């Protein structure tokens, strides 16, 4: 069942991105930034975690979950350490993903040549 | 010779008694587990529950109908309420809807019901389940 | 930039005239949905066969998706997929990794510090900057509401 909801919810988030690009004529960079901000706001009002409960990877794989994870890390640290936790915790959850992307991209640049 | 025979008999008897006594206590009673599973399964959002208990600890997991997963935080709260109503304060229950906990408890519950697991092993398995319930 | 187009610009170019809007959406939907479904399968694999639960399985799942995306980018496959799927391949985290990997590979000729290091975040940077600022504001508001006893 989660596979079906992951497919539908994940697909719909991508369609929202496509609509932002085609109808609102946003550049891809603007589209991605908007989706991340949307994810952060949705987590702020407590909706994104419910979407993850419902759709699993359909909510965690799109870039919107990056905003959600940033807020989550900040709030978790803030609960433990007070206001300063917002600064120290903001990359707590997302650091694995960002590190992985940096490291593997760098390795790829070492090994592969640009195509065309 | 007579003394030794009596002593031997006594020793054998004691050993047998000890052995049967140990066998009776070698498994965890699942009374609390059945009670917990029934309490959680009574909720209409829950399709199935798994529970394993040992002494005064009960570990419970539930599968929530998918259409209710958007209200998962409320379902968790309801299940916790149902469990605290079902048990006295001296029994500590642990509830989770996490898939890993569900898988572990399903396997453990089946093994306990078949009776092919010792008390010691059950406690060790439950400690592993507990690790996944934090946070 | 003329002979040195970034992935997103290629994407933007491929968008411009050709396909009708509904077809773009359909392709974005099923490709994006499929990537998420694959993510779900990887997550299930990590939960079932390794010592991960729903919370902790997220990191290895993302790592696998990112490695796969970087590899497909290196082989030139992901950019072809992007032309076909539009937002369907750009919105998932694989698109984020793709933008970084393709920038790193393309700018390698300019050296590792100025080329690879300087350009890797050219497109991913806006995501990180706006995500961080938004998260900061949201977290501040939540804290204020919590401290004020409203939440």
Coordinates of C-alpha atoms in Angstrom, one line a residue:
Chain A
X1 CA 0.0 0.0 0.0
X2 CA 2.8 2.4 0.8
X3 CA 4.3 1.7 -2.6
X4 CA 1.1 3.0 -4.2
X5 CA 0.8 6.1 -2.0
X6 CA 4.6 6.8 -2.5
X7 CA 4.1 6.6 -6.3
X8 CA 1.1 8.9 -6.3
X9 CA 2.3 11.5 -3.7
X10 CA 5.8 11.6 -5.1
X11 CA 4.5 11.9 -8.7
X12 CA 2.1 14.7 -7.6
X13 CA 4.9 16.7 -6.0
X14 CA 6.9 16.5 -9.3
X15 CA 3.8 17.7 -11.2
X16 CA 3.7 20.7 -8.8
X17 CA 7.3 21.4 -9.9
X18 CA 6.4 21.0 -13.5
X19 CA 3.4 23.4 -13.1
X20 CA 5.7 26.0 -11.5
X21 CA 8.1 25.7 -14.5
X22 CA 5.6 25.6 -17.3
X23 CA 2.7 27.8 -16.0
X24 CA 4.4 30.2 -13.7
X25 CA 7.5 30.2 -16.0
X26 CA 9.9 29.8 -13.0
X27 CA 13.5 28.8 -13.8
X28 CA 14.4 25.3 -12.5
X29 CA 16.5 26.9 -9.7
X30 CA 13.5 29.1 -8.6
X31 CA 11.3 26.0 -8.7
X32 CA 13.5 23.9 -6.5
X33 CA 14.0 26.8 -4.1
X34 CA 10.2 27.3 -3.9
X35 CA 9.6 23.6 -3.2
X36 CA 12.2 23.5 -0.4
X37 CA 10.7 26.6 1.2
X38 CA 7.2 24.9 0.9
X39 CA 8.6 21.8 2.6
X40 CA 10.0 23.9 5.5
X41 CA 6.7 25.7 5.9
X42 CA 4.6 22.5 5.7
X43 CA 6.8 21.0 8.5
X44 CA 6.4 24.2 10.5
X45 CA 2.6 23.7 10.6
X46 CA 3.0 20.0 11.4
X47 CA 1.8 18.6 8.1
X48 CA 4.9 17.2 6.4
X49 CA 5.5 14.5 9.0
X50 CA 1.9 13.2 8.4
X51 CA 2.6 13.1 4.7
X52 CA 5.7 11.0 5.4
X53 CA 3.6 8.7 7.6
X54 CA 1.1 8.3 4.7
X55 CA 3.4 8.2 1.6
X56 CA 6.8 7.1 2.9
X57 CA 9.5 7.7 0.3
X58 CA 6.9 9.6 -1.8
X59 CA 7.4 12.4 0.7
X60 CA 11.0 11.8 1.7
X61 CA 12.6 11.5 -1.7
X62 CA 11.4 14.8 -3.3
X63 CA 13.4 17.9 -2.6
X64 CA 10.5 19.3 -0.4
X65 CA 11.7 16.8 2.3
X66 CA 15.0 18.8 2.4
X67 CA 13.2 21.8 3.9
X68 CA 11.3 19.5 6.2
X69 CA 14.5 17.9 7.4
X70 CA 16.2 21.3 8.0
X71 CA 13.3 22.5 10.2
X72 CA 13.2 19.1 12.0
X73 CA 16.9 19.2 12.8
X74 CA 16.6 22.8 14.1
X75 CA 13.5 22.0 16.2
X76 CA 15.0 18.9 17.7
X77 CA 18.2 20.7 18.8
X78 CA 16.2 23.6 20.0
X79 CA 14.1 21.4 22.2
X80 CA 17.3 20.1 23.8
X81 CA 19.5 23.1 23.9
X82 CA 17.3 26.1 23.6
X83 CA 17.5 28.9 21.0
X84 CA 21.1 28.2 20.0
X85 CA 19.9 24.7 18.9
X86 CA 18.2 26.3 15.9
X87 CA 21.7 27.2 14.5
X88 CA 23.5 24.1 15.6
X89 CA 20.8 21.7 14.6
X90 CA 19.7 23.0 11.2
X91 CA 22.0 20.6 9.3
X92 CA 21.7 17.8 11.8
X93 CA 19.4 15.6 9.7
X94 CA 20.4 16.6 6.2
X95 CA 24.2 16.4 6.7
X96 CA 24.4 12.8 5.5
X97 CA 22.6 13.6 2.2
X98 CA 24.6 16.8 1.5
X99 CA 27.9 15.1 2.4
X100 CA 27.1 12.1 0.2
X101 CA 26.2 14.4 -2.7
X102 CA 29.5 16.4 -2.4
X103 CA 31.8 13.4 -2.0
X104 CA 30.3 11.3 -4.8
X105 CA 30.1 14.3 -7.2
X106 CA 33.8 15.0 -6.4
X107 CA 34.8 11.4 -7.1
X108 CA 32.8 11.5 -10.3
X109 CA 34.7 14.6 -11.4
X110 CA 37.9 12.7 -10.7
X111 CA 37.0 9.7 -12.8
X112 CA 34.7 10.9 -15.6
X113 CA 35.1 13.3 -18.4
X114 CA 32.3 15.6 -19.5
X115 CA 30.2 14.3 -22.4
X116 CA 29.9 16.2 -25.6
Chain B
X1 CA 26.2 -48.0 51.5
X2 CA 22.8 -47.1 52.8
X3 CA 23.7 -43.6 53.5
X4 CA 25.1 -43.0 50.1
X5 CA 22.0 -44.5 48.4
X6 CA 19.8 -42.1 50.3
X7 CA 22.1 -39.2 49.5
X8 CA 22.1 -40.1 45.8
X9 CA 18.4 -40.4 45.7
X10 CA 18.0 -37.1 47.4
X11 CA 20.4 -35.5 44.9
X12 CA 18.7 -36.9 41.9
X13 CA 15.3 -35.9 43.3
X14 CA 16.5 -32.3 43.9
X15 CA 18.0 -32.1 40.5
X16 CA 14.8 -33.3 38.9
X17 CA 12.8 -30.9 40.9
X18 CA 15.1 -28.0 40.0
X19 CA 15.0 -29.0 36.3
X20 CA 11.2 -29.0 36.2
X21 CA 11.0 -25.8 38.2
X22 CA 13.4 -24.2 35.7
X23 CA 11.4 -25.5 32.7
X24 CA 8.2 -23.9 34.1
X25 CA 9.9 -20.6 34.5
X26 CA 12.0 -20.8 31.3
X27 CA 9.5 -18.9 29.2
X28 CA 7.9 -15.5 29.5
X29 CA 4.2 -15.4 30.4
X30 CA 2.2 -13.8 27.6
X31 CA -0.8 -12.8 29.6
X32 CA 0.0 -9.2 29.4
X33 CA 0.8 -9.5 25.8
X34 CA -2.6 -10.9 24.9
X35 CA -4.3 -8.2 27.0
X36 CA -2.3 -5.5 25.2
X37 CA -2.9 -6.9 21.7
X38 CA -6.6 -7.0 22.4
X39 CA -6.7 -3.5 23.8
X40 CA -4.9 -2.0 20.8
X41 CA -6.9 -4.1 18.2
X42 CA -10.1 -2.8 19.7
X43 CA -9.3 0.6 18.1
X44 CA -11.0 0.9 14.7
X45 CA -7.9 2.4 13.0
X46 CA -5.8 -0.6 13.9
X47 CA -6.0 -3.6 11.6
X48 CA -3.7 -5.9 13.6
X49 CA -1.5 -5.8 16.7
X50 CA 1.6 -7.7 17.8
X51 CA 2.7 -7.9 21.4
X52 CA 5.3 -9.8 23.5
X53 CA 5.6 -9.5 27.2
X54 CA 8.1 -10.6 29.8
X55 CA 7.6 -10.1 33.5
X56 CA 6.3 -6.5 33.9
X57 CA 7.3 -5.3 30.5
X58 CA 5.0 -5.4 27.4
X59 CA 6.1 -4.4 23.9
X60 CA 3.3 -3.6 21.5
X61 CA 3.2 -2.8 17.8
X62 CA 0.3 -2.1 15.5
X63 CA -0.5 -2.0 11.8
X64 CA -2.7 1.0 11.1
X65 CA -5.1 1.0 8.2
X66 CA -3.5 3.1 5.4
X67 CA -6.3 5.7 5.2
X68 CA -5.7 6.5 8.8
X69 CA -1.9 7.0 8.4
X70 CA -2.4 10.8 7.9
X71 CA -3.6 10.8 11.6
X72 CA -0.9 8.5 12.8
X73 CA 0.1 10.9 15.8
X74 CA -3.5 10.7 17.0
X75 CA -3.7 7.0 16.6
X76 CA -0.5 6.6 18.6
X77 CA -2.0 8.7 21.3
X78 CA -5.2 6.7 21.4
X79 CA -3.3 3.4 21.5
X80 CA -1.2 4.7 24.4
X81 CA -4.3 5.7 26.2
X82 CA -5.9 2.3 25.6
X83 CA -2.8 0.6 27.0
X84 CA -2.6 2.8 30.1
X85 CA -6.2 2.1 30.8
X86 CA -5.6 -1.6 30.4
X87 CA -2.6 -1.9 32.7
X88 CA -1.8 -0.9 36.2
X89 CA 1.1 1.5 36.9
X90 CA 3.5 -1.3 37.8
X91 CA 3.5 -2.7 34.3
X92 CA 5.5 -0.7 31.7
X93 CA 4.3 -0.9 28.2
X94 CA 6.1 0.3 25.0
X95 CA 4.1 1.1 21.9
X96 CA 5.3 1.8 18.4
X97 CA 4.0 1.8 14.9
X98 CA 7.4 1.6 13.3
X99 CA 7.8 -1.0 10.6
X100 CA 11.0 -2.4 12.1
X101 CA 9.4 -2.9 15.5
X102 CA 6.4 -4.5 13.8
X103 CA 8.7 -7.0 11.9
X104 CA 10.7 -7.9 15.0
X105 CA 7.7 -8.3 17.2
X106 CA 5.9 -10.4 14.6
X107 CA 8.8 -12.8 14.4
X108 CA 9.3 -12.9 18.2
X109 CA 5.6 -13.4 18.9
X110 CA 5.5 -16.4 16.6
X111 CA 8.6 -17.9 18.2
X112 CA 7.2 -17.4 21.7
X113 CA 3.9 -18.9 20.8
X114 CA 5.6 -22.0 19.4
X115 CA 7.6 -22.2 22.6
X116 CA 11.0 -22.6 21.0
X117 CA 12.6 -19.6 22.7
X118 CA 14.0 -19.4 26.2
X119 CA 13.2 -16.6 28.6
X120 CA 16.8 -15.3 28.5
X121 CA 16.6 -15.1 24.7
X122 CA 13.2 -13.4 24.7
X123 CA 14.6 -10.7 27.0
X124 CA 17.6 -10.2 24.7
X125 CA 15.3 -9.9 21.7
X126 CA 13.1 -7.5 23.5
X127 CA 16.1 -5.3 24.3
X128 CA 16.8 -5.2 20.6
X129 CA 13.2 -4.1 20.0
X130 CA 13.5 -1.5 22.7
X131 CA 16.5 0.1 20.8
X132 CA 14.2 0.8 17.9
X133 CA 11.6 2.4 20.0
X134 CA 13.7 5.3 21.3
X135 CA 13.2 8.7 19.7
Chain C
X1 CA 28.2 29.4 -21.0
X2 CA 27.4 28.8 -24.7
X3 CA 29.3 25.5 -25.1
X4 CA 29.2 24.8 -21.5
X5 CA 25.5 24.5 -20.7
X6 CA 24.6 23.3 -17.2
X7 CA 22.0 20.6 -16.7
X8 CA 19.3 23.0 -15.6
X9 CA 19.8 25.2 -18.6
X10 CA 19.6 22.2 -20.9
X11 CA 16.5 21.3 -19.1
X12 CA 15.1 24.8 -19.6
X13 CA 16.0 24.7 -23.3
X14 CA 14.4 21.3 -23.8
X15 CA 11.3 22.7 -22.0
X16 CA 10.8 25.8 -24.1
X17 CA 8.8 25.0 -27.3
X18 CA 8.0 21.4 -28.0
X19 CA 5.7 19.3 -25.9
X20 CA 2.2 20.3 -24.7
X21 CA 1.9 21.1 -21.0
X22 CA -0.3 18.1 -20.0
X23 CA 2.2 15.7 -21.5
X24 CA 5.1 17.3 -19.5
X25 CA 3.0 16.8 -16.4
X26 CA 2.2 13.2 -17.2
X27 CA 5.9 12.4 -17.8
X28 CA 6.9 14.2 -14.6
X29 CA 4.2 12.3 -12.7
X30 CA 5.2 8.8 -13.6
X31 CA 9.0 9.3 -13.7
X32 CA 8.9 11.2 -10.3
X33 CA 6.5 8.6 -8.9
X34 CA 8.7 5.8 -10.1
X35 CA 11.8 7.3 -8.5
X36 CA 10.0 7.6 -5.2
X37 CA 8.7 4.0 -5.4
X38 CA 12.3 2.8 -6.0
X39 CA 13.2 4.9 -2.9
X40 CA 10.4 3.1 -1.0
X41 CA 11.8 -0.3 -2.1
X42 CA 15.3 0.6 -1.0
X43 CA 14.0 1.8 2.4
X44 CA 12.0 -1.4 2.9
X45 CA 15.2 -3.4 2.0
X46 CA 17.2 -1.6 4.7
X47 CA 14.5 -2.0 7.3
X48 CA 13.9 -5.6 6.6
X49 CA 17.5 -6.9 6.1
X50 CA 19.5 -4.5 8.2
X51 CA 19.2 -3.0 11.7
X52 CA 17.4 0.2 10.5
X53 CA 14.0 1.5 11.5
X54 CA 11.7 3.9 9.7
X55 CA 13.6 6.9 11.2
X56 CA 17.2 5.7 10.6
X57 CA 16.6 4.0 7.2
X58 CA 16.3 7.5 5.6
X59 CA 20.0 8.2 5.5
X60 CA 21.2 5.0 3.8
X61 CA 18.2 5.2 1.4
X62 CA 19.2 8.7 0.3
X63 CA 22.8 7.7 0.0
X64 CA 22.0 4.9 -2.4
X65 CA 19.8 7.2 -4.5
X66 CA 22.5 9.8 -4.6
X67 CA 25.2 7.3 -5.6
X68 CA 23.0 5.9 -8.3
X69 CA 22.2 9.4 -9.6
X70 CA 25.8 10.5 -9.6
X71 CA 26.7 7.3 -11.5
X72 CA 23.9 7.7 -14.1
X73 CA 25.0 11.4 -14.5
X74 CA 28.6 10.4 -15.1
X75 CA 27.4 8.0 -17.8
X76 CA 25.2 10.6 -19.4
X77 CA 22.0 8.7 -18.7
X78 CA 20.4 11.0 -16.2
X79 CA 20.6 14.0 -18.5
X80 CA 18.7 12.1 -21.2
X81 CA 16.1 11.1 -18.6
X82 CA 15.9 14.8 -17.6
X83 CA 15.0 15.9 -21.1
X84 CA 12.2 13.4 -21.2
X85 CA 10.8 13.7 -17.6
X86 CA 11.4 17.4 -16.7
X87 CA 10.5 18.0 -13.1
X88 CA 9.9 14.3 -12.7
X89 CA 13.7 13.8 -12.5
X90 CA 14.6 17.2 -11.2
X91 CA 12.4 17.4 -8.1
X92 CA 13.5 14.1 -6.4
X93 CA 16.8 14.2 -4.4
X94 CA 18.4 12.4 -7.4
X95 CA 18.0 15.6 -9.4
X96 CA 19.8 17.6 -6.6
X97 CA 22.7 15.1 -6.8
X98 CA 22.6 15.3 -10.6
X99 CA 22.9 19.0 -10.6
X100 CA 26.0 18.8 -8.4
X101 CA 27.6 15.9 -10.2
X102 CA 27.1 17.4 -13.7
X103 CA 28.4 20.8 -12.6
X104 CA 31.5 19.1 -11.0
X105 CA 32.2 17.0 -14.1
X106 CA 31.7 19.8 -16.6
X107 CA 33.9 22.4 -14.8
X108 CA 36.7 20.0 -14.1
X109 CA 38.8 21.4 -17.0
X110 CA 38.9 24.7 -15.0
X111 CA 40.7 22.9 -12.2
X112 CA 39.6 21.2 -9.0
X113 CA 39.5 24.3 -6.8
X114 CA 38.0 26.9 -9.1
X115 CA 36.2 24.5 -11.4
X116 CA 34.9 21.6 -9.4
X117 CA 34.9 23.3 -6.0
X118 CA 33.6 26.6 -7.2
X119 CA 30.8 25.3 -9.5
X120 CA 29.4 22.3 -7.6
X121 CA 26.9 24.4 -5.7
X122 CA 26.0 26.7 -8.6
X123 CA 22.5 25.3 -8.8
X124 CA 22.2 23.3 -5.6
X125 CA 23.4 26.4 -3.7
X126 CA 20.1 28.2 -4.1
X127 CA 18.2 25.2 -2.7
X128 CA 20.5 25.1 0.3
X129 CA 20.5 28.8 0.9
X130 CA 16.7 29.2 0.6
X131 CA 16.0 26.0 2.5
X132 CA 18.3 27.1 5.4
X133 CA 16.8 30.6 5.6
X134 CA 13.3 29.3 5.4
X135 CA 14.0 26.6 8.0
X136 CA 15.6 29.2 10.3
X137 CA 12.5 31.5 10.1
X138 CA 10.1 28.6 10.6
X139 CA 12.0 27.3 13.6
X140 CA 12.1 30.8 15.2
X141 CA 8.4 31.2 14.7
X142 CA 7.7 27.8 16.2
X143 CA 10.0 28.5 19.2
X144 CA 8.2 31.8 19.8
X145 CA 4.9 30.1 19.7
X146 CA 6.1 27.3 22.0
X147 CA 7.6 29.8 24.5
X148 CA 4.5 31.9 24.3
X149 CA 2.5 28.9 25.3
X150 CA 0.4 28.9 22.1
X151 CA 1.7 25.5 20.9

